[in-house]
mmCIF file of C-alpha atoms and ligand atoms in Angstrom:
data_model
loop_
_atom_site.group_PDB
_atom_site.id
_atom_site.type_symbol
_atom_site.label_atom_id
_atom_site.label_comp_id
_atom_site.label_asym_id
_atom_site.label_seq_id
_atom_site.Cartn_x
_atom_site.Cartn_y
_atom_site.Cartn_z
ATOM 1 C CA MET T 1 -12.596 -20.250 -11.965
ATOM 2 C CA MET T 2 -11.082 -16.958 -13.111
ATOM 3 C CA LYS T 3 -8.401 -16.941 -15.774
ATOM 4 C CA LEU T 4 -5.716 -14.328 -16.398
ATOM 5 C CA TRP T 5 -4.012 -13.854 -19.749
ATOM 6 C CA PHE T 6 -0.565 -12.514 -19.007
ATOM 7 C CA ALA T 7 3.062 -12.171 -20.069
ATOM 8 C CA PRO T 8 5.961 -12.034 -17.591
ATOM 9 C CA ASN T 9 7.241 -8.614 -16.478
ATOM 10 C CA THR T 10 4.194 -6.803 -17.846
ATOM 11 C CA CYS T 11 1.513 -4.877 -15.983
ATOM 12 C CA ALA T 12 -0.403 -8.161 -15.780
ATOM 13 C CA ARG T 13 1.717 -8.696 -12.666
ATOM 14 C CA VAL T 14 -0.530 -6.264 -10.794
ATOM 15 C CA THR T 15 -3.739 -8.197 -11.437
ATOM 16 C CA MET T 16 -1.901 -11.461 -10.815
ATOM 17 C CA THR T 17 -0.800 -10.164 -7.417
ATOM 18 C CA ALA T 18 -4.413 -9.193 -6.667
ATOM 19 C CA LEU T 19 -5.564 -12.714 -7.572
ATOM 20 C CA GLU T 20 -2.853 -14.225 -5.358
ATOM 21 C CA GLU T 21 -3.918 -11.918 -2.558
ATOM 22 C CA ILE T 22 -7.524 -13.178 -2.873
ATOM 23 C CA GLY T 23 -6.172 -16.681 -2.396
ATOM 24 C CA GLU T 24 -8.657 -18.559 -4.582
ATOM 25 C CA GLU T 25 -7.400 -20.893 -7.272
ATOM 26 C CA PHE T 26 -7.147 -19.233 -10.698
ATOM 27 C CA GLN T 27 -5.889 -20.194 -14.120
ATOM 28 C CA THR T 28 -3.337 -18.375 -16.215
ATOM 29 C CA SER T 29 -2.741 -18.330 -19.928
ATOM 30 C CA LEU T 30 0.668 -17.211 -21.155
ATOM 31 C CA VAL T 31 0.657 -14.879 -24.164
ATOM 32 C CA ALA T 32 3.995 -15.142 -25.980
ATOM 33 C CA PHE T 33 4.730 -11.657 -27.344
ATOM 34 C CA MET T 34 7.822 -12.850 -29.234
ATOM 35 C CA ALA T 35 5.608 -15.273 -31.166
ATOM 36 C CA GLY T 36 3.114 -12.466 -31.839
ATOM 37 C CA GLU T 37 0.402 -14.336 -29.958
ATOM 38 C CA HIS T 38 -1.100 -11.039 -28.754
ATOM 39 C CA ARG T 39 -1.863 -10.163 -32.397
ATOM 40 C CA ARG T 40 -3.461 -13.479 -33.310
ATOM 41 C CA PRO T 41 -7.218 -13.643 -33.965
ATOM 42 C CA ASP T 42 -7.867 -15.982 -31.036
ATOM 43 C CA TYR T 43 -6.318 -13.506 -28.597
ATOM 44 C CA LEU T 44 -7.831 -10.460 -30.309
ATOM 45 C CA ALA T 45 -11.216 -12.116 -29.758
ATOM 46 C CA ILE T 46 -10.444 -11.919 -26.022
ATOM 47 C CA ASN T 47 -8.832 -8.461 -26.014
ATOM 48 C CA PRO T 48 -9.214 -6.571 -29.306
ATOM 49 C CA SER T 49 -6.481 -4.132 -28.152
ATOM 50 C CA GLY T 50 -3.958 -6.976 -28.367
ATOM 51 C CA LYS T 51 -2.613 -6.242 -24.902
ATOM 52 C CA VAL T 52 -2.281 -8.116 -21.631
ATOM 53 C CA PRO T 53 -3.773 -8.490 -19.133
ATOM 54 C CA ALA T 54 -7.238 -9.827 -19.783
ATOM 55 C CA LEU T 55 -9.276 -11.477 -17.067
ATOM 56 C CA GLU T 56 -12.028 -14.032 -17.516
ATOM 57 C CA THR T 57 -14.488 -13.605 -14.671
ATOM 58 C CA PRO T 58 -17.791 -15.341 -13.895
ATOM 59 C CA HIS T 59 -19.416 -12.246 -15.455
ATOM 60 C CA GLY T 60 -17.375 -12.190 -18.672
ATOM 61 C CA VAL T 61 -13.979 -11.001 -19.835
ATOM 62 C CA LEU T 62 -12.538 -7.777 -18.438
ATOM 63 C CA VAL T 63 -9.708 -5.718 -19.889
ATOM 64 C CA GLN T 64 -7.913 -2.684 -18.434
ATOM 65 C CA THR T 65 -5.987 -3.182 -15.205
ATOM 66 C CA GLY T 66 -7.916 -0.514 -13.292
ATOM 67 C CA ALA T 67 -11.236 -2.179 -14.158
ATOM 68 C CA MET T 68 -9.931 -5.565 -13.052
ATOM 69 C CA LEU T 69 -8.597 -4.225 -9.773
ATOM 70 C CA THR T 70 -11.822 -2.446 -8.833
ATOM 71 C CA TYR T 71 -13.889 -5.471 -9.904
ATOM 72 C CA LEU T 72 -11.767 -7.841 -7.822
ATOM 73 C CA ALA T 73 -11.828 -5.488 -4.849
ATOM 74 C CA GLU T 74 -15.631 -5.246 -4.963
ATOM 75 C CA THR T 75 -16.312 -8.928 -5.598
ATOM 76 C CA HIS T 76 -13.807 -10.095 -2.963
ATOM 77 C CA ALA T 77 -14.255 -7.540 -0.228
ATOM 78 C CA GLY T 78 -12.670 -9.869 2.330
ATOM 79 C CA ALA T 79 -9.304 -9.636 0.567
ATOM 80 C CA GLN T 80 -9.189 -5.876 1.240
ATOM 81 C CA LEU T 81 -7.515 -5.090 -2.058
ATOM 82 C CA LEU T 82 -8.631 -1.473 -1.733
ATOM 83 C CA PRO T 83 -9.933 0.465 1.282
ATOM 84 C CA ALA T 84 -13.677 -0.033 1.700
ATOM 85 C CA THR T 85 -15.671 3.164 2.050
ATOM 86 C CA ASP T 86 -19.232 4.299 1.300
ATOM 87 C CA ASP T 87 -18.094 7.865 0.760
ATOM 88 C CA PRO T 88 -18.238 8.622 -3.005
ATOM 89 C CA PHE T 89 -15.488 11.243 -2.735
ATOM 90 C CA GLU T 90 -13.139 8.872 -0.900
ATOM 91 C CA ARG T 91 -13.847 6.194 -3.518
ATOM 92 C CA ALA T 92 -13.132 8.729 -6.266
ATOM 93 C CA LYS T 93 -9.809 9.588 -4.634
ATOM 94 C CA ILE T 94 -8.837 5.900 -4.659
ATOM 95 C CA ARG T 95 -9.805 5.652 -8.345
ATOM 96 C CA ALA T 96 -7.714 8.763 -9.007
ATOM 97 C CA GLU T 97 -4.650 6.864 -7.770
ATOM 98 C CA ILE T 98 -5.496 3.890 -9.996
ATOM 99 C CA PHE T 99 -5.806 6.280 -12.960
ATOM 100 C CA ARG T 100 -2.528 7.927 -11.969
ATOM 101 C CA CYS T 101 -0.856 4.532 -12.396
ATOM 102 C CA SER T 102 -2.697 3.420 -15.527
ATOM 103 C CA SER T 103 -3.139 6.719 -17.401
ATOM 104 C CA ASP T 104 -0.241 8.941 -16.287
ATOM 105 C CA LEU T 105 2.613 6.669 -15.195
ATOM 106 C CA HIS T 106 2.181 3.549 -17.352
ATOM 107 C CA PRO T 107 2.331 5.486 -20.680
ATOM 108 C CA LEU T 108 5.477 7.217 -19.421
ATOM 109 C CA VAL T 109 6.965 3.821 -18.564
ATOM 110 C CA THR T 110 6.279 2.722 -22.153
ATOM 111 C CA ARG T 111 7.984 5.846 -23.507
ATOM 112 C CA PHE T 112 10.985 5.437 -21.190
ATOM 113 C CA VAL T 113 11.436 1.701 -21.725
ATOM 114 C CA MET T 114 10.204 1.127 -25.261
ATOM 115 C CA GLY T 115 10.420 4.244 -27.381
ATOM 116 C CA VAL T 116 10.184 1.977 -30.428
ATOM 117 C CA MET T 117 6.481 1.582 -29.647
ATOM 118 C CA ILE T 118 6.055 5.346 -30.044
ATOM 119 C CA SER T 119 8.153 6.068 -33.132
ATOM 120 C CA THR T 120 9.169 3.845 -36.017
ATOM 121 C CA ASP T 121 12.237 6.062 -36.481
ATOM 122 C CA THR T 122 14.754 4.554 -34.044
ATOM 123 C CA SER T 123 16.763 7.798 -34.011
ATOM 124 C CA ASP T 124 13.785 9.323 -32.112
ATOM 125 C CA VAL T 125 14.065 6.781 -29.281
ATOM 126 C CA PRO T 126 16.712 8.581 -27.149
ATOM 127 C CA ARG T 127 14.690 11.816 -27.295
ATOM 128 C CA ILE T 128 11.468 10.004 -26.345
ATOM 129 C CA ARG T 129 13.280 8.353 -23.426
ATOM 130 C CA ALA T 130 14.840 11.615 -22.252
ATOM 131 C CA LYS T 131 11.522 13.466 -22.359
ATOM 132 C CA ALA T 132 9.790 10.598 -20.525
ATOM 133 C CA ALA T 133 12.526 10.653 -17.853
ATOM 134 C CA GLU T 134 12.063 14.401 -17.373
ATOM 135 C CA THR T 135 8.281 14.038 -17.055
ATOM 136 C CA LEU T 136 8.659 11.051 -14.731
ATOM 137 C CA MET T 137 10.788 13.116 -12.353
ATOM 138 C CA GLN T 138 7.790 15.399 -11.938
ATOM 139 C CA GLN T 139 5.020 12.779 -12.097
ATOM 140 C CA LEU T 140 6.675 10.504 -9.525
ATOM 141 C CA ALA T 141 7.125 13.343 -7.035
ATOM 142 C CA PRO T 142 3.653 12.916 -5.457
ATOM 143 C CA VAL T 143 4.210 9.153 -5.232
ATOM 144 C CA GLU T 144 7.556 9.735 -3.494
ATOM 145 C CA ALA T 145 5.955 12.254 -1.125
ATOM 146 C CA GLN T 146 3.147 9.855 -0.248
ATOM 147 C CA LEU T 147 5.519 6.954 0.416
ATOM 148 C CA ALA T 148 7.738 9.164 2.549
ATOM 149 C CA ARG T 149 4.656 9.795 4.724
ATOM 150 C CA SER T 150 3.274 6.277 5.048
ATOM 151 C CA GLU T 151 4.394 2.681 4.852
ATOM 152 C CA TRP T 152 1.952 1.839 2.060
ATOM 153 C CA TYR T 153 0.670 3.951 -0.790
ATOM 154 C CA LEU T 154 -2.806 4.467 0.664
ATOM 155 C CA GLY T 155 -1.686 4.660 4.294
ATOM 156 C CA ASP T 156 -1.075 2.050 6.980
ATOM 157 C CA ARG T 157 -2.457 -0.933 5.078
ATOM 158 C CA TRP T 158 -1.207 -2.647 1.946
ATOM 159 C CA SER T 159 -3.508 -2.228 -1.040
ATOM 160 C CA VAL T 160 -3.274 -3.375 -4.614
ATOM 161 C CA LEU T 161 -2.013 0.123 -5.477
ATOM 162 C CA ASP T 162 1.228 -0.978 -3.809
ATOM 163 C CA ALA T 163 1.549 -3.761 -6.368
ATOM 164 C CA TYR T 164 0.857 -1.229 -9.129
ATOM 165 C CA VAL T 165 3.491 1.267 -7.943
ATOM 166 C CA ALA T 166 5.956 -1.620 -7.455
ATOM 167 C CA TRP T 167 5.470 -2.852 -11.025
ATOM 168 C CA ILE T 168 6.007 0.675 -12.379
ATOM 169 C CA TRP T 169 9.192 0.957 -10.324
ATOM 170 C CA PHE T 170 10.380 -2.475 -11.463
ATOM 171 C CA ARG T 171 9.965 -1.521 -15.118
ATOM 172 C CA LEU T 172 11.698 1.853 -14.708
ATOM 173 C CA THR T 173 14.648 0.842 -12.557
ATOM 174 C CA GLY T 174 15.040 -2.391 -14.522
ATOM 175 C CA ASN T 175 15.685 -0.151 -17.502
ATOM 176 C CA GLY T 176 18.118 2.334 -16.039
ATOM 177 C CA PHE T 177 15.887 4.939 -14.389
ATOM 178 C CA ASP T 178 17.521 7.131 -11.761
ATOM 179 C CA ALA T 179 16.407 5.290 -8.592
ATOM 180 C CA PRO T 180 18.411 7.288 -5.971
ATOM 181 C CA ALA T 181 16.265 10.339 -6.697
ATOM 182 C CA PHE T 182 13.320 8.475 -5.146
ATOM 183 C CA PRO T 183 14.439 6.828 -1.886
ATOM 184 C CA ALA T 184 10.932 6.315 -0.499
ATOM 185 C CA ILE T 185 9.720 4.557 -3.668
ATOM 186 C CA SER T 186 12.881 2.404 -3.654
ATOM 187 C CA ALA T 187 12.333 1.371 -0.039
ATOM 188 C CA HIS T 188 8.648 0.737 -0.730
ATOM 189 C CA TYR T 189 9.587 -1.524 -3.647
ATOM 190 C CA ALA T 190 11.480 -3.870 -1.327
ATOM 191 C CA ARG T 191 8.501 -3.975 1.069
ATOM 192 C CA ALA T 192 6.007 -4.569 -1.725
ATOM 193 C CA LEU T 193 8.106 -7.366 -3.201
ATOM 194 C CA ALA T 194 8.312 -9.157 0.164
ATOM 195 C CA ARG T 195 4.540 -9.554 0.235
ATOM 196 C CA PRO T 196 3.687 -13.297 -0.224
ATOM 197 C CA SER T 197 1.226 -12.461 -3.005
ATOM 198 C CA ALA T 198 3.986 -10.621 -4.890
ATOM 199 C CA GLN T 199 6.369 -13.549 -4.448
ATOM 200 C CA ALA T 200 3.701 -15.966 -5.687
ATOM 201 C CA ALA T 201 3.122 -13.817 -8.785
ATOM 202 C CA LEU T 202 6.886 -13.668 -9.430
ATOM 203 C CA ALA T 203 7.095 -17.453 -9.121
ATOM 204 C CA ARG T 204 4.363 -17.825 -11.755
ATOM 205 C CA GLU T 205 6.256 -15.402 -13.991
ATOM 206 C CA ALA T 206 9.500 -17.326 -13.483
ATOM 207 C CA ALA T 207 7.757 -20.545 -14.560
ATOM 208 C CA ALA T 208 6.372 -18.719 -17.597
ATOM 209 C CA GLU T 209 9.848 -17.430 -18.482
ATOM 210 C CA LYS T 210 11.170 -20.996 -18.338
ATOM 211 C CA GLU T 211 8.422 -22.049 -20.714
ATOM 212 C CA LEU T 212 9.237 -19.166 -23.068
ATOM 213 C CA GLU T 213 12.933 -19.974 -22.898
ATOM 214 C CA ALA T 214 12.241 -23.590 -23.821
ATOM 215 C CA ARG T 215 10.304 -22.328 -26.847
ATOM 216 C CA GLY T 216 13.122 -19.869 -27.753
ATOM 217 C CA LEU T 217 10.753 -16.962 -27.101
ATOM 218 C CA LEU T 218 12.233 -15.315 -24.008
ATOM 219 C CA PHE T 219 12.692 -11.572 -24.396
ATOM 220 C CA ARG T 220 15.862 -10.576 -22.566
ATOM 221 C CA PRO T 221 15.747 -7.049 -21.141
ATOM 222 C CA GLN T 222 18.576 -4.713 -22.083
ATOM 223 C CA PHE T 223 19.278 -3.829 -18.445
ATOM 224 C CA ASP T 224 19.746 -6.023 -15.396
ATOM 225 C CA THR T 225 16.548 -5.686 -13.357
ATOM 226 C CA GLY T 226 18.328 -6.400 -10.079
ATOM 227 C CA VAL T 227 15.448 -8.703 -9.179
ATOM 228 C CA ARG T 228 16.361 -12.340 -8.648
ATOM 229 C CA GLN T 229 13.337 -14.569 -9.063
HETATM 230 N N1 LIG Z 301 -4.357 0.274 -20.315
HETATM 231 C C1 LIG Z 301 -3.972 -1.126 -20.287
HETATM 232 C C2 LIG Z 301 -2.534 -1.207 -20.761
HETATM 233 C C3 LIG Z 301 -2.125 -2.622 -21.048
HETATM 234 C C4 LIG Z 301 -0.747 -2.675 -21.706
HETATM 235 O O1 LIG Z 301 -0.229 -1.665 -22.206
HETATM 236 N N2 LIG Z 301 -0.158 -3.850 -21.669
HETATM 237 C C5 LIG Z 301 1.149 -4.035 -22.282
HETATM 238 C C6 LIG Z 301 2.049 -4.829 -21.376
HETATM 239 S S1 LIG Z 301 2.445 -3.911 -19.912
HETATM 240 C C7 LIG Z 301 0.986 -4.825 -23.577
HETATM 241 O O2 LIG Z 301 0.264 -5.781 -23.618
HETATM 242 N N3 LIG Z 301 1.689 -4.404 -24.614
HETATM 243 C C8 LIG Z 301 1.711 -5.081 -25.873
HETATM 244 C C9 LIG Z 301 1.370 -4.172 -26.994
HETATM 245 O O3 LIG Z 301 0.852 -3.060 -26.767
HETATM 246 O O4 LIG Z 301 1.587 -4.580 -28.125
HETATM 247 C C10 LIG Z 301 -4.124 -1.662 -18.877
HETATM 248 O O5 LIG Z 301 -4.081 -0.883 -17.939
HETATM 249 O O6 LIG Z 301 -4.320 -2.874 -18.702
#
């Protein structure tokens, strides 16, 4: 059985949604950031970067969301997590969108939401956030354009990229990003969240938050996310 190391509200939600979409039983292991569990030797033995997610597969442990998503899509073709095509250029274009999320947008989310991870000088944080917001306005424009053209990010069918874009949007708007500038992404977020796999992942996160709360380890976001789980 596969096992996902995760923390609620993190990008692990994307892989968790993919696993829910596949529909096979899987295990989860909660990593409590507030207790520093992601820096402990036992977790660093799983993911030396000290980040979530990590995924135990029958082939070994995988890290990096994009690697997990492509692995799951290829090993569970029936779940149609990504469009199936034999054309190398079409496959490369799909990977380009995964990299857009993981390499372009996710680091901007970190800068917008948690400038303290970029600079130890807290007086830098507002400047980091402002610069990230400016860059996001430009970097989200192609995402907005795509979602204004089609119901789902890669066209007529849901793909796991929709879960990725939705998580990015959740993190940004949950932290005060200017949502009205991107009506198509906002509307897409509601659609993506309605997906049963997304709801199942949110329910797992809600249970994890209860567990963290009971241990006094629940990180409360500064802004209301608007999402009721
Ligand atoms: N490139 C990694 C990024 C993973 C990542 O940044 N995870 C965040 C949560 S969204 C994390 O674990 N942060 C804790 C830390 O860096 O200390 C991926 O795509 O999986």
